[in-house]
Amino acid sequence: MPTLTYRDALNQALREEMQRDPNVFLMGEEVGVYQGAYKVSRGLLEEFGPRRVVDTPIAELGFAGIGIGAAMAGLRPVIEFMTWNFALLALDQIVNSAAKMLYMSGGQIPMPIVFRGPNGAALQLSSQHSQAWEAWLAHIPGLKVVAPATPADAKGLLKSAIRDNNPVIVLEGEILYNTKGEVPEGEYMVSIGKADLKREGRDVTLICHSKTVTITLKAADALQEQGVAADVLDLRSLRPLDEAAILASVAKTNRAVVVEEGWPRCGVGAQVVDVIQRDAFDQLDAPVLRITQADTPMPYNKQLERAAKPSPEKIVAAARRVLYLE
Amino acid sequence: MATATAPPQSQDQSQTELHRQMLRQMLLIRRFEEKAAEAYALGKIGGFCHLYIGQEAVAVGSLTVLRDDDYVICSYREHGQALVRGIPANAVMAELFGKATGCSRGKGGSMHLFDVDKRFMGGHAIVGGHLPLAAGIGFAIRYRGGDQICLCYFGEAAVNIGAFHEALNMSSVWKLPVIFLCENNRYGMGTAFERVAAITDVAEHACSYDMQAETVNGMDVLAVYEATQRAVQRARKGGHPTLLEVRTYRFMGHSMSDPLHGVYRTKEEVEEQKKRDPITQLAHKLKDDGVLGQEGLDAIDAEVHAEVDAAVRFADESPDPAPDELYTHVLAD
């Protein structure tokens, strides 16, 4: 199986889907001539031309809405946001137009559109460029939200997203783009809504997604050295949420820690904890703990930024607490 | 427009028929909206309900120009456009009543009328939010190489929101076949346009986007018709968008919860504007042309009255959506 970067896996998914379906097009800032702010769209302008690889002005609300309008008329747009931080300007279109079109038209207008781009913090980009929006987006009925952690999932989930007849949010990550992994060639799809058990253990369930998968696996390694075997569950999809996978793991371990990049209040982890307390109450041996970003804007200073973010050490400490080892 | 030679008789007849049809459609809207107001007062229609009374010439004059395969997209004051586009009065009224037989199955309501078969792509209720959607529909038309156009209606208050400028800019840059038709009825809810807009001639905004524009008397259905013809021609031929500012006036409040003239405009102003009633104007013209007398007019009025009465009965007798409809159409299969 070929080894690809996450960036090239996304590129492959886009290329294959654009080859397969002439209705698929890519639109966003710098996606064409510049080859993508993070080079995800490298070579696509040359292969598909400016009709299907469309450079836009810096006008997120406008081009998100244009994508939605094109989907109303039967195309399958892929809208790239340079980062999800800028997509807040487009939130009205995503929430009020894309997510509700099918419903308020009484089922007449499906909305096959993908909104994708990097989400969450990279390194020292400070407050306005270091935000994880999945809790906001997963709140909205009518959207699907996926957050691939590996190159294979990036390809498989993006292909599934493009073929889905609903608006799908694909959350990527600047620091994921260079990561490498094996990626199946050709027709490789990952079902939206299925979590992936990355590692099996019996003592504690560590639940994570996107960039936090890497640090959670590191934490699981460290716990292993301390004699603690962790289940590591990568949610992959936040809406729909694979509740069955969460409950199956907790039924086995009776303890859980939920990790995410976002802020603690009303976060993805809060939703996961709600599922666990409701449907696995009798199986719990300890309160579920959460690891999140600090409840602050992201600071620029390197040490402060490190302190704000989830880390393997924080996850290990939380796992030890739910095991009553501290 | 004056011509040196008289048009042939057949063209004359088709003109007459066109004018008669326009009058009928304006009357249909007027009577429909009057009934909607009654039904609202009776509690049969809920939520927000924005009536089109006074603005009928805009929808009728412009939509008469379109082909069946063109697209239409509107703001939340769209009952008139829906009727002219050919959504049956029954289905529109039933939607206002929230019934399963409504054109959006009772899930959209007054502000979200849809009929995809008529390429009626919705009423949209976030001011200005549907202008980028219109540009997107234009983008899809151009993408496929079609010669359809998208006609987008919005109020003058939408001109102050960013989405207007983003949509016009990209439509012009990409030569999208979209007509941005601004129904300037002078008031965004209760705020007079000149109180909140630095440029009050909406058409002037087109300069910023190197776009064709025209200002039209929206109380004259034929003027709206002719200006729309010119805009449609530009859009079909070269995909050039147009900004049409159609100056109109609403005779009713902003919505059903707003009194007739409120504190933001005077009774005298409203009464003065009613003298420009687009229906009366066209009726006078047809009378002067010797095309339609009082009797003919009364016959048309009786006909649309019957149609609207039937729509109210239909809506009233229609079932509510089944309880499980709450959870359908959240996601497509």
XYZ file of C-alpha atoms in Angstrom:
659
model
C 0.000 0.000 0.000
C 1.443 3.419 -0.900
C 2.458 5.814 1.849
C 1.072 9.304 1.387
C 0.908 12.495 3.346
C -2.473 13.569 4.656
C -2.282 16.473 2.186
C -1.738 14.165 -0.775
C -4.438 11.789 0.409
C -6.922 14.681 0.308
C -5.551 15.691 -3.072
C -6.042 12.153 -4.337
C -9.627 12.069 -3.070
C -10.407 15.380 -4.792
C -8.746 14.307 -8.027
C -10.503 10.947 -8.132
C -13.899 12.425 -7.378
C -13.478 15.193 -9.945
C -12.461 12.591 -12.528
C -15.441 10.429 -11.636
C -18.150 13.097 -11.548
C -18.170 16.182 -13.788
C -20.520 17.934 -11.354
C -17.834 18.055 -8.651
C -15.853 21.296 -8.539
C -13.506 22.975 -6.068
C -13.891 26.596 -5.014
C -12.067 28.728 -2.494
C -9.269 31.176 -1.813
C -5.955 30.306 -3.510
C -7.098 26.845 -4.596
C -6.086 27.321 -8.243
C -3.125 29.397 -9.380
C -1.511 29.358 -5.942
C -2.118 25.567 -5.726
C -3.808 25.810 -2.344
C -2.750 27.740 0.736
C -1.647 24.364 2.139
C -1.149 22.762 -1.300
C -4.050 20.368 -0.901
C -5.224 21.290 -4.421
C -1.799 21.034 -6.056
C -2.075 20.208 -9.762
C -5.863 20.308 -9.901
C -6.077 23.567 -11.864
C -3.744 22.110 -14.479
C -5.796 18.926 -14.721
C -9.333 20.318 -14.535
C -9.045 23.949 -15.628
C -10.442 27.146 -14.130
C -14.056 26.125 -14.743
C -13.758 23.443 -12.047
C -10.992 24.837 -9.851
C -12.239 28.283 -8.991
C -10.208 30.963 -7.237
C -12.395 33.312 -5.241
C -11.981 36.711 -3.672
C -11.595 36.793 0.110
C -15.314 36.658 0.713
C -16.166 33.550 2.721
C -19.853 34.308 3.157
C -20.227 35.013 -0.533
C -18.454 31.998 -1.966
C -19.939 29.626 0.610
C -23.347 30.878 -0.508
C -22.408 30.547 -4.168
C -21.448 26.936 -3.506
C -24.802 26.353 -1.831
C -26.647 27.968 -4.737
C -24.733 25.762 -7.166
C -25.713 22.713 -5.106
C -29.359 23.854 -5.239
C -29.048 23.722 -9.006
C -27.589 20.201 -8.923
C -23.793 20.583 -8.785
C -21.600 18.996 -6.094
C -19.336 21.769 -4.814
C -16.326 21.341 -2.574
C -15.751 24.631 -0.783
C -12.312 25.102 0.727
C -11.854 27.502 3.606
C -8.259 28.562 4.089
C -8.970 27.836 7.727
C -12.170 27.312 9.693
C -11.334 30.480 11.606
C -12.300 32.435 8.492
C -15.368 30.281 7.956
C -17.130 32.003 10.834
C -17.966 34.665 8.251
C -19.738 31.954 6.267
C -21.557 30.463 9.215
C -24.830 32.147 8.266
C -24.735 30.378 4.914
C -23.696 27.024 6.382
C -26.297 27.105 9.131
C -29.187 29.035 7.605
C -28.906 27.956 3.996
C -27.031 24.641 3.680
C -28.221 22.848 6.813
C -31.898 23.779 6.440
C -32.558 23.777 2.706
C -33.813 20.194 2.509
C -36.003 20.572 5.570
C -37.646 23.897 4.890
C -38.285 22.958 1.264
C -40.205 19.919 2.498
C -37.603 17.542 1.037
C -37.374 19.145 -2.405
C -33.826 20.483 -2.424
C -30.976 18.210 -1.324
C -27.694 19.885 -0.484
C -24.712 17.834 -1.703
C -21.884 20.129 -0.653
C -18.602 19.770 1.208
C -17.049 22.515 3.309
C -13.474 21.673 4.172
C -10.287 23.179 5.553
C -7.935 23.110 8.530
C -9.447 23.416 11.987
C -7.977 24.027 15.408
C -4.564 25.244 16.460
C -1.300 24.852 14.583
C 1.746 26.410 16.229
C 1.941 29.937 17.649
C -0.741 31.401 15.403
C -2.344 33.132 18.377
C -5.978 33.671 19.254
C -7.759 34.304 15.971
C -6.082 31.494 14.013
C -6.151 28.706 16.610
C -9.749 27.705 17.143
C -11.498 24.354 16.994
C -15.066 24.746 15.795
C -16.406 21.195 15.772
C -18.712 21.691 18.752
C -20.373 24.642 17.007
C -20.777 22.759 13.755
C -21.841 19.430 15.245
C -24.590 21.302 17.076
C -26.510 21.868 13.851
C -29.119 19.385 12.597
C -28.836 18.990 8.842
C -25.027 18.901 8.818
C -22.602 16.001 8.981
C -19.227 16.660 10.589
C -16.118 14.531 10.112
C -12.585 15.008 11.429
C -10.130 12.539 9.893
C -6.939 11.913 11.879
C -4.962 9.825 9.364
C -4.145 10.055 5.662
C -6.274 6.979 4.923
C -9.269 8.433 6.746
C -8.675 11.798 5.076
C -9.037 10.165 1.683
C -11.853 7.821 2.594
C -13.924 10.385 4.455
C -13.474 13.135 1.877
C -14.588 10.775 -0.887
C -17.617 9.783 1.174
C -18.341 13.435 1.928
C -18.275 14.388 -1.755
C -20.703 11.570 -2.617
C -23.030 12.348 0.272
C -26.263 14.154 -0.590
C -25.998 16.295 2.532
C -23.746 19.150 3.585
C -20.632 17.600 5.082
C -18.077 19.527 7.114
C -14.565 18.092 6.775
C -12.222 19.296 9.507
C -8.557 18.939 8.628
C -5.491 20.351 10.373
C -2.417 22.358 9.398
C -0.138 20.112 11.409
C -1.798 16.994 10.009
C -1.101 17.866 6.362
C 2.522 16.647 6.512
C 1.823 13.476 8.479
C 2.267 10.220 6.553
C 0.474 6.930 6.484
C -0.590 4.079 4.265
C -3.461 4.992 1.974
C -5.359 2.420 -0.104
C -5.352 3.169 -3.808
C -8.414 3.933 -5.899
C -11.916 3.343 -4.633
C -11.413 3.643 -0.869
C -14.323 4.969 1.139
C -14.765 5.403 4.897
C -18.376 5.450 6.080
C -19.398 8.664 7.789
C -20.529 7.940 11.337
C -18.182 5.059 12.158
C -15.558 5.429 14.870
C -12.254 3.575 14.629
C -10.816 1.605 17.544
C -7.149 2.490 17.134
C -5.836 0.431 19.984
C -7.359 -2.146 22.276
C -7.045 -2.276 26.033
C -9.250 -3.310 28.905
C -8.528 -0.730 31.611
C -9.694 2.630 30.327
C -11.312 4.133 27.216
C -9.621 7.150 25.687
C -11.923 8.910 23.208
C -10.466 11.409 20.747
C -10.620 12.733 17.200
C -8.541 14.641 14.655
C -5.186 15.925 15.966
C -5.832 14.619 19.451
C -5.619 11.028 18.149
C -1.837 11.313 17.871
C -1.355 12.630 21.387
C -3.844 10.146 22.789
C -1.938 7.255 21.212
C 1.233 8.659 22.796
C -0.568 8.769 26.119
C -1.677 5.162 25.625
C 1.969 4.167 25.031
C 2.988 5.871 28.255
C 0.132 4.225 30.143
C 1.158 0.838 28.763
C 4.563 1.310 30.359
C 2.748 1.897 33.641
C 0.782 -1.320 33.205
C -2.445 0.347 32.042
C -4.008 -0.906 28.793
C -6.168 1.694 27.061
C -8.812 1.449 24.355
C -8.198 4.387 22.020
C -11.320 5.264 20.097
C -11.028 7.747 17.210
C -14.510 9.154 16.693
C -13.751 10.231 13.082
C -17.294 11.560 12.775
C -18.844 13.957 15.272
C -22.234 14.109 13.624
C -23.470 11.459 13.371
C -21.700 10.173 16.467
C -20.901 6.462 16.737
C -22.596 5.990 20.097
C -22.505 2.207 19.792
C -18.702 2.195 19.559
C -18.400 4.501 22.567
C -20.740 2.364 24.656
C -19.100 -0.916 23.607
C -15.720 0.321 24.737
C -16.970 1.765 28.018
C -18.856 -1.460 28.716
C -15.506 -3.197 28.544
C -13.322 -0.718 30.482
C -15.852 0.967 32.788
C -13.822 4.161 32.686
C -13.352 6.920 30.134
C -11.446 10.085 29.314
C -12.626 12.275 26.426
C -10.034 14.390 24.624
C -10.636 17.294 22.257
C -8.936 20.424 20.970
C -11.904 22.678 21.597
C -12.895 24.651 24.647
C -14.490 22.837 27.595
C -17.896 24.561 27.749
C -20.527 22.707 25.717
C -17.817 20.843 23.842
C -17.806 17.598 21.867
C -16.663 15.814 25.023
C -19.723 17.079 26.871
C -21.873 15.336 24.284
C -19.878 12.111 24.583
C -20.168 12.222 28.367
C -23.919 12.690 28.012
C -24.111 9.492 25.956
C -22.042 7.592 28.499
C -23.898 8.758 31.608
C -27.252 8.038 30.008
C -26.594 4.645 28.451
C -23.677 3.251 30.441
C -24.420 4.621 33.902
C -24.357 1.245 35.611
C -21.132 0.271 33.933
C -19.111 3.240 35.118
C -16.574 2.784 37.879
C -15.492 6.430 37.933
C -16.679 9.822 36.725
C -15.714 10.483 33.121
C -13.024 13.142 32.756
C -12.383 15.499 29.894
C -9.204 16.983 28.454
C -9.730 20.125 26.394
C -8.032 23.325 25.458
C -7.820 25.755 28.373
C -10.913 27.919 28.713
C -9.068 30.926 27.271
C -8.266 32.424 23.884
C -5.105 30.818 22.507
C -1.968 32.697 23.632
C 0.930 33.363 21.234
C 3.762 32.555 23.669
C 5.088 29.049 23.075
C 5.027 27.921 26.704
C 1.594 29.374 27.319
C 0.310 27.784 24.135
C 1.649 24.405 25.228
C -0.049 24.861 28.578
C -3.333 25.657 26.848
C -3.421 22.590 24.595
C -4.245 18.979 25.394
C -1.077 16.882 25.792
C -0.159 13.243 26.362
C 0.830 14.124 29.929
C -2.586 15.619 30.666
C -4.300 12.567 29.196
C -2.108 10.158 31.213
C -2.887 12.077 34.408
C -6.628 11.984 33.698
C -6.513 8.266 32.902
C -4.719 7.594 36.179
C -7.377 9.586 38.027
C -10.273 7.618 36.575
C -8.364 4.472 37.525
C -7.880 5.892 41.048
C -4.151 5.536 40.657
C -3.557 9.090 41.923
C -42.377 52.794 -27.160
C -43.707 54.703 -30.183
C -43.212 53.134 -33.568
C -43.639 54.655 -37.035
C -45.910 51.927 -38.278
C -48.734 50.221 -36.468
C -47.915 46.674 -35.368
C -49.737 43.871 -37.136
C -53.089 42.896 -35.726
C -51.919 39.546 -34.262
C -49.203 41.222 -32.237
C -51.783 43.708 -31.034
C -53.978 40.876 -29.861
C -51.168 39.109 -28.085
C -50.232 42.384 -26.385
C -53.815 42.780 -25.259
C -53.892 39.240 -23.978
C -50.578 39.819 -22.177
C -51.929 42.938 -20.462
C -55.121 41.188 -19.491
C -53.079 38.306 -18.077
C -50.902 40.705 -16.096
C -53.959 42.386 -14.655
C -55.377 39.040 -13.673
C -52.178 38.003 -11.916
C -51.903 41.278 -10.017
C -55.490 40.914 -8.912
C -54.874 37.323 -7.896
C -52.018 38.442 -5.661
C -54.078 41.292 -4.204
C -57.042 39.093 -3.361
C -54.804 36.293 -2.124
C -53.010 38.640 0.253
C -56.266 40.135 1.501
C -57.474 36.638 2.315
C -54.157 35.799 3.944
C -54.560 38.842 6.198
C -58.032 37.640 7.172
C -56.793 34.141 7.852
C -53.949 35.543 9.917
C -56.393 37.537 12.012
C -58.365 34.335 12.565
C -55.234 32.558 13.762
C -55.152 30.190 10.798
C -51.753 31.517 9.735
C -49.033 31.830 12.344
C -45.599 33.327 12.728
C -44.440 36.085 10.433
C -46.494 36.899 7.364
C -45.271 39.624 4.982
C -47.849 40.815 2.495
C -47.138 41.995 -1.045
C -50.026 44.420 -1.436
C -48.841 47.450 -3.419
C -45.875 45.660 -4.963
C -47.791 43.360 -7.330
C -46.473 44.988 -10.504
C -42.924 43.995 -9.627
C -43.479 40.240 -9.509
C -45.918 40.225 -12.407
C -43.964 42.487 -14.740
C -40.694 40.672 -14.219
C -41.781 37.035 -14.002
C -43.836 37.353 -17.179
C -40.537 37.611 -19.053
C -39.078 34.339 -17.797
C -39.009 30.897 -19.397
C -40.088 27.809 -17.510
C -36.490 26.608 -17.223
C -35.245 29.846 -15.627
C -34.713 30.036 -11.877
C -36.396 32.309 -9.349
C -35.247 32.996 -5.798
C -36.798 35.393 -3.334
C -36.699 36.936 0.082
C -39.417 36.249 2.645
C -41.977 38.557 0.988
C -42.622 36.099 -1.807
C -46.282 35.057 -1.941
C -46.733 37.142 -5.083
C -43.777 35.674 -6.924
C -44.853 32.147 -5.977
C -48.328 32.682 -7.439
C -47.078 34.300 -10.643
C -44.519 31.553 -11.129
C -47.415 29.132 -11.232
C -47.430 27.491 -7.834
C -51.153 26.825 -7.371
C -52.890 29.206 -4.961
C -54.036 26.099 -3.099
C -50.464 24.979 -2.397
C -49.316 28.478 -1.409
C -52.253 29.073 0.930
C -51.890 25.584 2.408
C -48.236 26.346 3.124
C -49.241 29.544 4.914
C -51.644 27.419 6.945
C -48.785 24.981 7.678
C -50.572 22.075 6.066
C -49.183 18.868 4.579
C -50.502 19.906 1.161
C -48.467 23.111 1.191
C -45.763 23.663 -1.402
C -43.114 23.022 1.297
C -45.232 20.355 3.042
C -46.027 22.695 5.885
C -42.413 22.845 7.021
C -41.415 26.153 5.480
C -44.362 28.475 5.990
C -44.924 31.930 4.544
C -41.239 32.801 4.384
C -40.042 29.548 2.792
C -42.166 28.735 -0.235
C -40.471 26.245 -2.576
C -41.423 24.456 -5.772
C -38.479 22.892 -7.463
C -40.540 21.841 -10.517
C -41.272 25.514 -11.155
C -37.625 26.266 -10.397
C -38.897 28.405 -7.554
C -35.896 28.090 -5.252
C -37.393 29.458 -2.155
C -38.214 32.275 0.007
C -35.267 32.986 2.268
C -35.588 34.831 5.517
C -32.154 36.129 6.452
C -31.960 39.553 4.811
C -29.501 39.381 1.910
C -28.611 35.763 2.577
C -30.069 34.484 -0.673
C -28.135 36.814 -2.953
C -25.066 34.558 -2.927
C -27.413 31.598 -3.531
C -28.696 33.362 -6.645
C -25.128 33.871 -7.804
C -24.504 30.169 -7.140
C -27.471 29.173 -9.280
C -26.066 31.461 -11.976
C -22.703 29.775 -11.505
C -24.296 26.353 -12.056
C -26.031 27.589 -15.219
C -22.761 28.907 -16.594
C -20.915 25.738 -15.488
C -23.281 23.663 -17.615
C -23.231 26.088 -20.523
C -26.999 26.700 -20.372
C -28.821 29.861 -21.407
C -31.153 30.012 -18.431
C -31.074 32.933 -16.048
C -31.675 33.357 -12.337
C -33.964 36.146 -11.185
C -33.336 37.169 -7.587
C -35.704 39.427 -5.610
C -34.671 41.316 -2.491
C -35.629 44.424 -0.602
C -33.578 47.610 -0.513
C -32.538 46.925 3.081
C -30.441 43.997 1.826
C -28.193 46.477 0.019
C -26.577 47.381 3.321
C -25.427 43.851 4.094
C -22.129 42.335 2.999
C -23.736 39.438 1.136
C -25.132 41.898 -1.442
C -21.695 43.219 -2.284
C -20.003 39.819 -2.298
C -22.680 38.357 -4.563
C -22.639 41.279 -7.015
C -18.865 41.324 -7.196
C -18.467 37.624 -7.951
C -21.425 37.641 -10.358
C -19.757 40.377 -12.336
C -16.250 38.884 -12.194
C -17.560 35.526 -13.418
C -20.240 36.913 -15.786
C -23.079 35.023 -14.168
C -26.567 35.172 -15.711
C -28.271 36.659 -12.681
C -30.706 39.545 -12.394
C -30.565 41.161 -8.997
C -33.954 42.781 -8.699
C -34.129 45.165 -5.768
C -37.683 45.919 -4.720
C -37.119 49.320 -3.199
C -40.223 49.863 -1.089
C -38.419 52.568 0.907
C -38.527 50.948 4.332
C -36.551 48.109 5.879
C -39.210 47.217 8.406
C -39.641 50.661 10.020
C -36.366 52.245 8.963
C -36.475 54.616 6.021
C -33.699 53.723 3.581
C -32.221 57.250 3.554
C -31.699 57.067 7.308
C -29.320 54.122 6.991
C -27.901 54.154 3.467
C -25.180 56.518 2.262
C -26.246 55.951 -1.327
C -30.004 55.917 -1.742
C -30.073 55.264 -5.479
C -29.603 51.535 -5.269
C -28.767 51.273 -8.960
C -25.649 53.379 -8.364
C -24.099 50.453 -6.523
C -23.743 48.669 -9.844
C -20.847 50.991 -10.758
C -18.767 49.414 -8.018
C -19.145 46.064 -9.734
C -18.943 47.144 -13.378
C -22.488 45.943 -13.781
C -25.401 47.148 -15.896
C -28.190 48.759 -13.923
C -31.535 50.362 -14.436
C -34.005 52.204 -12.223
C -37.603 51.313 -12.911
C -41.008 52.576 -11.844
C -42.297 49.595 -9.903
C -45.884 50.802 -9.930
C -45.962 50.439 -13.723
C -46.131 46.772 -14.611
C -45.223 47.403 -18.238
C -42.122 49.366 -17.291
C -41.029 46.488 -15.074
C -41.758 44.057 -17.891
C -39.679 45.992 -20.405
C -36.719 46.569 -18.114
C -36.693 42.894 -17.184
C -36.737 41.967 -20.860
C -33.594 44.012 -21.407
C -31.887 42.459 -18.382
C -32.884 38.934 -19.366
C -31.552 39.464 -22.857
C -28.180 40.594 -21.481
C -28.032 37.615 -19.152
C -28.971 35.032 -21.782
C -26.643 36.360 -24.425
C -23.463 36.856 -22.504
C -24.198 35.874 -18.956
C -24.039 39.498 -17.909
C -25.699 40.238 -14.598
C -27.904 43.279 -14.059
C -28.924 45.248 -11.000
C -32.519 46.388 -11.423
C -33.774 48.877 -8.889
C -37.541 48.732 -8.973
C -39.126 51.535 -6.968
C -42.277 50.349 -5.339
C -44.258 50.781 -2.159
C -45.978 48.460 0.237
C -49.454 49.547 1.247
C -49.497 47.279 4.305
C -47.215 47.075 7.333
C -43.899 45.245 7.217
C -45.566 42.125 8.536
C -48.933 41.289 10.024
C -47.730 42.457 13.431
C -46.958 45.925 12.035
C -49.822 48.435 11.760
C -50.745 49.839 8.374
C -48.511 52.887 8.539
C -47.035 52.749 12.038
C -44.956 55.548 13.515
C -42.294 55.528 10.820
C -44.466 56.838 7.990
C -47.581 58.975 7.853
C -51.059 57.952 6.924
C -50.954 60.712 4.305
C -47.860 59.206 2.711
C -49.506 55.801 2.454
C -52.713 57.311 1.043
C -50.718 59.337 -1.480
C -48.911 56.210 -2.619
C -52.158 54.314 -2.993
C -53.046 56.733 -5.772
C -50.276 55.006 -7.731
C -51.842 51.589 -7.204
C -50.389 49.403 -9.973
C -53.608 47.486 -10.466
C -55.725 50.613 -10.870
C -53.170 52.045 -13.268
C -53.213 49.024 -15.551
C -56.998 48.747 -15.323
C -57.279 52.391 -16.431
C -54.940 51.812 -19.313
C -56.891 48.807 -20.513
C -60.086 50.805 -20.233
C -58.548 53.701 -22.175
C -57.268 51.296 -24.818
C -60.785 50.014 -25.156
C -59.582 46.535 -24.265
C -61.315 45.911 -20.984
C -64.347 47.656 -19.552
C -65.672 47.614 -15.984
C -67.657 44.503 -16.728
C -64.579 42.634 -17.941
C -62.623 43.788 -14.942
C -65.377 42.645 -12.591
C -65.402 39.267 -14.288
C -61.658 38.814 -13.738
C -61.995 39.942 -10.153
C -64.798 37.462 -9.554
C -62.676 34.722 -11.075
C -59.643 35.353 -8.847
C -61.906 35.797 -5.825
C -63.271 32.335 -6.462
C -59.765 30.943 -6.895
C -58.611 32.466 -3.609
C -61.743 31.373 -1.738
C -61.172 27.869 -2.985
C -57.544 28.056 -1.829
C -58.631 29.050 1.667
C -61.103 26.168 1.773
C -58.452 23.790 0.482
C -55.934 24.961 3.078
C -58.474 24.819 5.864
C -59.584 21.293 5.012
C -56.083 19.945 4.392
C -54.460 17.779 7.059
C -51.584 18.852 9.244
C -48.310 17.082 8.498
C -48.117 13.670 10.196
C -46.284 13.799 13.547
C -43.333 11.834 12.170
C -42.761 14.551 9.564
C -40.878 16.337 12.344
C -37.956 14.035 11.688
C -38.134 13.656 7.912
C -35.973 15.741 5.536
C -33.373 16.597 8.157
C -30.944 14.602 6.052
C -31.227 13.183 2.554
C -30.631 9.477 1.964
